[in-house]
Tab-separated table of C-alpha atoms in Angstrom:
chain	number	residue	atom	x	y	z
N	12	UNK	CA	2.883	-15.480	-8.723
N	13	UNK	CA	5.208	-18.199	-7.406
N	14	UNK	CA	8.929	-18.209	-6.835
N	15	UNK	CA	11.311	-19.073	-9.677
N	16	UNK	CA	14.025	-21.643	-9.177
N	17	UNK	CA	17.444	-20.936	-10.649
N	18	UNK	CA	16.834	-23.780	-13.102
N	19	UNK	CA	13.724	-21.965	-14.390
N	20	UNK	CA	15.666	-18.868	-15.463
N	21	UNK	CA	15.686	-18.822	-19.247
N	22	UNK	CA	18.870	-16.855	-20.013
N	23	UNK	CA	21.877	-19.210	-19.573
N	24	UNK	CA	24.426	-16.598	-18.431
N	25	UNK	CA	21.960	-15.010	-16.021
N	26	UNK	CA	21.062	-18.432	-14.678
N	27	UNK	CA	24.746	-19.253	-14.068
N	28	UNK	CA	25.265	-15.889	-12.355
N	29	UNK	CA	22.296	-16.270	-9.977
N	30	UNK	CA	23.081	-19.896	-9.239
N	31	UNK	CA	26.704	-19.054	-8.426
N	32	UNK	CA	25.536	-16.447	-5.920
N	33	UNK	CA	23.271	-18.959	-4.225
N	34	UNK	CA	26.048	-21.558	-4.081
N	35	UNK	CA	28.653	-18.948	-3.048
N	36	UNK	CA	30.828	-20.231	-5.888
N	37	UNK	CA	33.093	-17.314	-6.774
N	38	UNK	CA	34.916	-19.292	-9.460
N	39	UNK	CA	31.730	-19.890	-11.455
N	40	UNK	CA	30.699	-16.283	-10.836
N	41	UNK	CA	34.008	-15.027	-12.252
N	42	UNK	CA	33.531	-17.246	-15.336
N	43	UNK	CA	30.053	-15.731	-15.852
N	44	UNK	CA	31.280	-12.113	-15.746
N	45	UNK	CA	33.563	-10.122	-18.008
N	46	UNK	CA	36.833	-8.554	-16.855
N	47	UNK	CA	35.112	-5.159	-17.055
N	48	UNK	CA	32.043	-6.172	-15.074
N	49	UNK	CA	30.325	-3.302	-13.267
N	50	UNK	CA	27.175	-2.997	-11.197
N	51	UNK	CA	25.240	0.242	-10.719
N	52	UNK	CA	22.400	0.807	-8.263
N	53	UNK	CA	19.529	3.282	-8.507
N	54	UNK	CA	16.800	4.410	-6.120
N	55	UNK	CA	18.965	3.414	-3.154
N	56	UNK	CA	19.564	5.911	-0.363
N	57	UNK	CA	22.286	8.415	-1.201
N	58	UNK	CA	24.250	7.356	1.872
N	59	UNK	CA	23.841	3.617	1.193
N	60	UNK	CA	26.912	1.437	0.858
N	61	UNK	CA	28.065	0.155	-2.522
N	62	UNK	CA	26.200	2.304	-5.022
N	63	UNK	CA	28.433	0.996	-7.833
N	64	UNK	CA	31.596	-1.025	-8.349
N	65	UNK	CA	33.364	-4.035	-9.845
N	66	UNK	CA	32.935	-7.740	-9.110
N	67	UNK	CA	35.046	-7.637	-5.968
N	68	UNK	CA	32.933	-4.837	-4.553
N	69	UNK	CA	29.746	-6.604	-5.632
N	70	UNK	CA	30.800	-9.677	-3.643
N	71	UNK	CA	31.231	-7.462	-0.590
N	72	UNK	CA	27.449	-6.822	-0.634
N	73	UNK	CA	26.841	-10.572	-0.015
N	74	UNK	CA	23.959	-10.577	-2.474
N	75	UNK	CA	21.672	-13.555	-2.973
N	76	UNK	CA	18.498	-13.208	-5.044
N	77	UNK	CA	15.099	-14.829	-4.538
N	78	UNK	CA	13.414	-14.378	-7.943
N	79	UNK	CA	9.698	-13.645	-8.245
N	80	UNK	CA	9.562	-12.770	-11.972
N	81	UNK	CA	11.646	-12.585	-15.149
N	82	UNK	CA	11.274	-10.737	-18.435
N	83	UNK	CA	10.525	-12.504	-21.708
N	84	UNK	CA	14.195	-12.397	-22.740
N	85	UNK	CA	15.361	-13.510	-19.284
N	86	UNK	CA	17.655	-10.495	-18.871
N	87	UNK	CA	15.592	-8.755	-16.192
N	88	UNK	CA	14.808	-10.390	-12.867
N	89	UNK	CA	12.579	-9.063	-10.104
N	90	UNK	CA	12.743	-10.298	-6.542
N	91	UNK	CA	14.153	-9.888	-3.048
N	92	UNK	CA	17.881	-9.752	-2.431
N	93	UNK	CA	20.197	-9.687	0.533
N	94	UNK	CA	22.264	-6.525	0.155
N	95	UNK	CA	24.730	-5.084	2.673
N	96	UNK	CA	23.056	-6.887	5.610
N	97	UNK	CA	19.471	-6.048	4.582
N	98	UNK	CA	16.625	-7.535	2.517
N	99	UNK	CA	15.800	-5.254	-0.419
N	100	UNK	CA	13.167	-5.500	-3.157
N	101	UNK	CA	15.015	-5.134	-6.478
N	102	UNK	CA	14.948	-5.397	-10.238
N	103	UNK	CA	18.196	-6.720	-11.732
N	104	UNK	CA	18.789	-5.924	-15.416
N	105	UNK	CA	21.706	-7.750	-17.048
N	106	UNK	CA	23.745	-6.681	-20.057
N	107	UNK	CA	25.338	-9.801	-21.569
N	108	UNK	CA	28.050	-9.892	-24.261
N	109	UNK	CA	29.759	-13.091	-25.485
N	110	UNK	CA	28.036	-15.095	-22.743
N	111	UNK	CA	29.500	-12.840	-20.054
N	112	UNK	CA	27.705	-10.349	-17.806
N	113	UNK	CA	29.161	-6.945	-18.674
N	114	UNK	CA	26.926	-4.821	-16.520
N	115	UNK	CA	24.273	-5.290	-13.850
N	116	UNK	CA	21.804	-2.497	-13.188
N	117	UNK	CA	20.140	-2.837	-9.795
N	118	UNK	CA	17.005	-0.770	-9.134
N	119	UNK	CA	15.192	-0.744	-5.832
N	120	UNK	CA	11.482	-1.595	-6.211
N	121	UNK	CA	8.475	-2.351	-4.058
N	122	UNK	CA	7.147	-5.892	-4.286
N	123	UNK	CA	3.494	-6.829	-4.005
N	124	UNK	CA	2.662	-7.970	-0.488
N	125	UNK	CA	2.104	-11.607	-1.492
N	126	UNK	CA	5.304	-11.694	-3.587
N	127	UNK	CA	7.278	-10.108	-0.755
N	128	UNK	CA	6.045	-12.686	1.753
N	129	UNK	CA	6.981	-15.621	-0.491
N	130	UNK	CA	10.327	-14.085	-1.417
N	131	UNK	CA	11.119	-13.363	2.225
N	132	UNK	CA	10.624	-17.012	3.178
N	133	UNK	CA	12.707	-18.162	0.198
N	134	UNK	CA	15.522	-15.671	0.855
N	135	UNK	CA	15.775	-16.615	4.518
N	136	UNK	CA	16.499	-20.173	3.460
N	137	UNK	CA	19.048	-19.034	0.879
N	138	UNK	CA	21.003	-16.771	3.237
N	139	UNK	CA	21.002	-19.455	5.924
N	140	UNK	CA	22.372	-21.939	3.394
N	141	UNK	CA	25.003	-19.404	2.313
N	142	UNK	CA	25.779	-18.505	5.943
N	143	UNK	CA	25.083	-14.839	5.334
N	144	UNK	CA	24.029	-12.740	8.321
N	145	UNK	CA	21.486	-9.936	7.829
N	146	UNK	CA	19.420	-7.733	10.106
N	147	UNK	CA	16.358	-9.728	9.036
N	148	UNK	CA	17.883	-12.999	10.254
N	149	UNK	CA	20.405	-12.225	13.024
N	150	UNK	CA	19.001	-12.933	16.491
N	151	UNK	CA	20.040	-11.824	19.946
N	152	UNK	CA	20.389	-14.047	23.015
N	153	UNK	CA	16.603	-13.885	23.485
N	154	UNK	CA	15.973	-15.150	19.949
N	155	UNK	CA	14.669	-11.779	18.687
N	156	UNK	CA	15.534	-9.959	15.468
N	157	UNK	CA	15.872	-6.170	15.402
N	158	UNK	CA	16.243	-3.365	12.891
N	159	UNK	CA	19.669	-1.791	12.571
N	160	UNK	CA	20.287	0.847	15.221
N	161	UNK	CA	17.543	-0.218	17.624
N	162	UNK	CA	18.405	0.769	21.193
N	163	UNK	CA	18.186	-1.251	24.391
N	164	UNK	CA	18.759	-0.213	28.003
N	165	UNK	CA	20.511	-2.593	30.404
N	166	UNK	CA	21.103	-2.212	34.133
N	167	UNK	CA	24.719	-2.005	35.287
N	168	UNK	CA	23.698	-2.125	38.946
N	169	UNK	CA	23.893	0.540	41.627
N	170	UNK	CA	21.290	2.675	39.841
N	171	UNK	CA	23.232	3.045	36.597
N	172	UNK	CA	22.367	1.879	33.117
N	173	UNK	CA	23.967	1.427	29.711
N	174	UNK	CA	22.425	1.861	26.272
N	175	UNK	CA	23.351	-0.501	23.429
N	176	UNK	CA	22.554	-0.338	19.719
N	177	UNK	CA	21.817	-3.397	17.570
N	178	UNK	CA	24.425	-2.897	14.858
N	179	UNK	CA	27.589	-4.227	13.215
N	180	UNK	CA	30.510	-4.766	15.582
N	181	UNK	CA	34.234	-4.355	14.967
N	182	UNK	CA	34.532	-7.955	13.750
N	183	UNK	CA	31.659	-7.632	11.268
N	184	UNK	CA	29.047	-9.531	13.268
N	185	UNK	CA	25.658	-8.124	14.243
N	186	UNK	CA	25.218	-7.683	18.000
N	187	UNK	CA	24.438	-5.225	20.792
N	188	UNK	CA	27.163	-2.543	20.836
N	189	UNK	CA	27.353	-0.168	23.820
N	190	UNK	CA	26.729	3.486	22.888
N	191	UNK	CA	26.279	5.113	26.320
N	192	UNK	CA	27.438	3.990	29.736
N	193	UNK	CA	26.542	4.886	33.300
N	194	UNK	CA	23.241	6.621	32.594
N	195	UNK	CA	21.909	7.730	35.958
N	196	UNK	CA	18.223	8.095	35.043
N	197	UNK	CA	16.480	4.691	34.798
N	198	UNK	CA	13.512	5.981	32.793
N	199	UNK	CA	14.416	8.987	30.649
N	200	UNK	CA	16.767	8.755	27.687
N	201	UNK	CA	15.809	12.043	26.032
N	202	UNK	CA	13.181	14.694	26.839
N	203	UNK	CA	11.686	17.110	24.284
N	204	UNK	CA	9.106	19.863	24.527
N	205	UNK	CA	6.854	22.118	22.431
N	206	UNK	CA	7.488	24.987	22.851
N	207	UNK	CA	11.132	24.265	23.638
N	208	UNK	CA	10.994	26.411	26.771
N	209	UNK	CA	8.304	28.182	28.763
N	210	UNK	CA	4.613	27.956	27.982
N	211	UNK	CA	2.546	28.662	24.889
N	212	UNK	CA	-0.127	31.259	25.539
N	213	UNK	CA	-3.420	31.435	23.645
N	214	UNK	CA	-6.186	33.838	24.610
N	215	UNK	CA	-9.617	35.143	23.649
N	216	UNK	CA	-11.044	38.209	25.421
N	217	UNK	CA	-11.433	37.246	29.090
N	218	UNK	CA	-9.940	33.775	28.967
N	219	UNK	CA	-6.426	32.502	28.465
N	220	UNK	CA	-4.659	29.156	28.486
N	221	UNK	CA	-0.950	28.442	29.022
N	222	UNK	CA	0.177	25.048	27.768
N	223	UNK	CA	2.966	22.794	26.495
N	224	UNK	CA	3.430	19.329	25.000
N	225	UNK	CA	6.125	17.001	26.377
N	226	UNK	CA	7.709	13.915	24.840
N	227	UNK	CA	9.970	11.587	26.768
N	228	UNK	CA	11.952	8.851	25.037
N	229	UNK	CA	12.206	6.130	27.618
N	230	UNK	CA	12.018	2.373	27.935
N	231	UNK	CA	9.284	-0.246	28.017
N	232	UNK	CA	9.150	-3.255	30.331
N	233	UNK	CA	11.480	-5.177	27.994
N	234	UNK	CA	13.976	-2.269	28.013
N	235	UNK	CA	13.253	-1.213	24.414
N	236	UNK	CA	12.401	2.344	23.413
N	237	UNK	CA	8.982	3.858	23.942
N	238	UNK	CA	7.704	7.433	23.669
N	239	UNK	CA	5.523	8.991	26.358
N	240	UNK	CA	3.621	12.083	25.222
N	241	UNK	CA	1.898	14.350	27.731
N	242	UNK	CA	-0.051	17.587	27.391
N	243	UNK	CA	-0.396	20.124	30.186
N	244	UNK	CA	-2.521	23.277	30.184
N	245	UNK	CA	-3.483	25.877	32.787
N	246	UNK	CA	-6.737	27.804	32.126
N	247	UNK	CA	-6.861	31.429	33.334
N	248	UNK	CA	-9.555	34.117	33.554
N	249	UNK	CA	-9.385	37.906	33.504
N	250	UNK	CA	-10.615	39.551	36.717
N	251	UNK	CA	-10.783	43.299	36.035
N	252	UNK	CA	-7.108	44.046	36.676
N	253	UNK	CA	-5.224	40.760	36.469
N	254	UNK	CA	-5.238	37.159	35.266
N	255	UNK	CA	-6.343	34.608	37.842
N	256	UNK	CA	-6.462	30.843	37.806
N	257	UNK	CA	-9.840	29.136	37.517
N	258	UNK	CA	-10.002	28.919	41.289
N	259	UNK	CA	-13.795	28.938	41.630
N	260	UNK	CA	-16.068	25.920	41.690
N	261	UNK	CA	-17.916	25.835	38.380
N	262	UNK	CA	-21.061	24.150	37.144
N	263	UNK	CA	-20.340	21.188	34.875
N	264	UNK	CA	-21.234	23.089	31.699
N	265	UNK	CA	-18.536	25.680	32.490
N	266	UNK	CA	-15.724	23.318	33.558
N	267	UNK	CA	-12.669	23.894	31.304
N	268	UNK	CA	-12.059	21.275	28.630
N	269	UNK	CA	-9.613	20.885	25.750
N	270	UNK	CA	-9.847	18.699	22.657
N	271	UNK	CA	-7.708	18.141	19.577
N	272	UNK	CA	-5.975	15.594	17.337
N	273	UNK	CA	-2.842	13.762	18.465
N	274	UNK	CA	-0.933	12.278	15.507
N	275	UNK	CA	2.290	10.298	15.182
N	276	UNK	CA	3.853	10.450	11.698
N	277	UNK	CA	6.648	8.166	10.472
N	278	UNK	CA	9.837	8.875	8.498
N	279	UNK	CA	8.008	8.189	5.220
N	280	UNK	CA	5.325	10.743	6.009
N	281	UNK	CA	2.646	8.131	6.649
N	282	UNK	CA	0.481	8.314	9.767
N	283	UNK	CA	1.431	5.712	12.365
N	284	UNK	CA	-1.284	6.637	14.854
N	285	UNK	CA	-3.951	9.312	15.233
N	286	UNK	CA	-6.493	9.945	17.976
N	287	UNK	CA	-9.094	12.555	18.863
N	288	UNK	CA	-8.250	13.428	22.470
N	289	UNK	CA	-10.397	15.212	25.046
N	290	UNK	CA	-9.253	16.295	28.523
N	291	UNK	CA	-11.563	17.882	31.084
N	292	UNK	CA	-10.642	19.598	34.333
N	293	UNK	CA	-11.562	17.784	37.545
N	294	UNK	CA	-11.497	20.446	40.248
N	295	UNK	CA	-10.206	24.015	40.747
N	296	UNK	CA	-7.969	25.323	39.265
N	297	UNK	CA	-9.021	22.768	36.611
N	298	UNK	CA	-5.658	21.808	35.049
N	299	UNK	CA	-6.041	20.088	31.683
N	300	UNK	CA	-3.784	17.160	30.868
N	301	UNK	CA	-3.508	13.798	29.135
N	302	UNK	CA	-0.775	11.203	28.565
N	303	UNK	CA	-0.301	8.652	25.781
N	304	UNK	CA	2.400	6.026	25.256
N	305	UNK	CA	3.730	4.827	21.896
N	306	UNK	CA	5.634	1.538	21.591
N	307	UNK	CA	8.663	2.014	19.331
N	308	UNK	CA	10.281	-1.433	19.447
N	309	UNK	CA	8.723	-2.629	16.174
N	310	UNK	CA	8.800	0.661	14.252
N	311	UNK	CA	11.400	1.443	11.565
N	312	UNK	CA	14.240	3.710	12.615
N	313	UNK	CA	14.217	7.343	11.566
N	314	UNK	CA	12.719	10.745	12.299
N	315	UNK	CA	9.176	10.803	13.674
N	316	UNK	CA	6.849	13.706	14.393
N	317	UNK	CA	4.195	13.957	17.068
N	318	UNK	CA	1.619	16.738	16.668
N	319	UNK	CA	-1.339	17.998	18.659
N	320	UNK	CA	-3.416	20.013	16.207
N	321	UNK	CA	-6.755	21.772	15.881
N	322	UNK	CA	-6.839	22.064	19.656
N	323	UNK	CA	-9.672	24.019	21.248
N	324	UNK	CA	-10.037	25.070	24.875
N	325	UNK	CA	-13.561	25.759	26.075
N	326	UNK	CA	-15.195	26.508	29.414
N	327	UNK	CA	-14.160	28.643	32.358
N	328	UNK	CA	-15.737	31.152	34.711
N	329	UNK	CA	-18.807	32.669	33.078
N	330	UNK	CA	-18.541	30.270	30.131
N	331	UNK	CA	-22.061	28.932	29.999
N	332	UNK	CA	-25.227	29.899	28.223
N	333	UNK	CA	-24.770	32.846	25.873
N	334	UNK	CA	-21.248	33.535	27.214
N	335	UNK	CA	-19.850	30.111	26.319
N	336	UNK	CA	-18.491	31.246	22.940
N	337	UNK	CA	-16.413	33.996	24.541
N	338	UNK	CA	-14.367	31.410	26.454
N	339	UNK	CA	-13.573	29.245	23.430
N	340	UNK	CA	-9.919	29.489	22.373
N	341	UNK	CA	-8.490	28.065	19.161
N	342	UNK	CA	-4.984	27.018	20.170
N	343	UNK	CA	-1.832	26.972	18.066
N	344	UNK	CA	-0.494	23.585	16.945
N	345	UNK	CA	2.218	21.695	18.816
N	346	UNK	CA	4.980	19.764	17.035
N	347	UNK	CA	7.823	17.610	18.357
N	348	UNK	CA	10.252	15.770	16.100
N	349	UNK	CA	12.341	12.922	17.499
N	350	UNK	CA	14.495	10.058	16.295
N	351	UNK	CA	13.812	6.394	16.917
N	352	UNK	CA	17.150	4.624	17.303
N	353	UNK	CA	19.217	7.612	18.413
């Protein structure tokens, strides 16, 4: 389905309304709306700006609409709009009385991938023509666009750093705004752990494993956020009266090993990344560990969860042949929740 030009909209009042938005002609827009004009949004976030209001408040949203479809009567338009500095898929339903728009119902919708791509290209041209700045179009000094709230680390010299967020400044423009100054650690912005303190202990008869999962929010080579996840485990064995480390040289079949599923889940509950991970001890006392990095620069902001699940530790002293099953330990799951852009 192709894009619809304003001239192709079949309802005259709706056409005048949409065209006035594109031309930024507030006089024509006022002529196309009644004195009691009101807009109401639905399916927007509860904390979103401008959920409802009059014409003056509607203008504050700096809305321009790229239309992908219209209803048979021309009173409902579907497309992509600029709205409070963002691009949003919407369905606009107009209520028209005496050739004036009385009410505009704005519902957030998901556009088909092909429609979204065409509408995105069209809307970029419209907002540039209207000189509207959005997070989809504003660029930093390196020519890059960023989602609202994305963080960047910058050196201040002498081993100190500042953190800036890509957001709206005091004058209304979109730019890097400093959120933290004089950070002394060049690599770590926030460190998290599962369990939050100490070690998790899992055991089975004569074998035990103490372990934890770490997550460090740090910075990539371009000074944008990345997450480094690392797992650490210490296998132990029971020796008549006490627990000892796996301090003996073992045959390969008995060398401790751990495997499980490492999964990163996004704010919408969808899986961003998943991997079956295996880590094998190298030499006594056979510590078990692995590290994975996750680039965050191009991910949406919000709360993410990293989990290491269905983990099993096998191997250890005496864990070969018929005794192998006695050293197998089903480990509890690990979960760390963190925020990208905070």
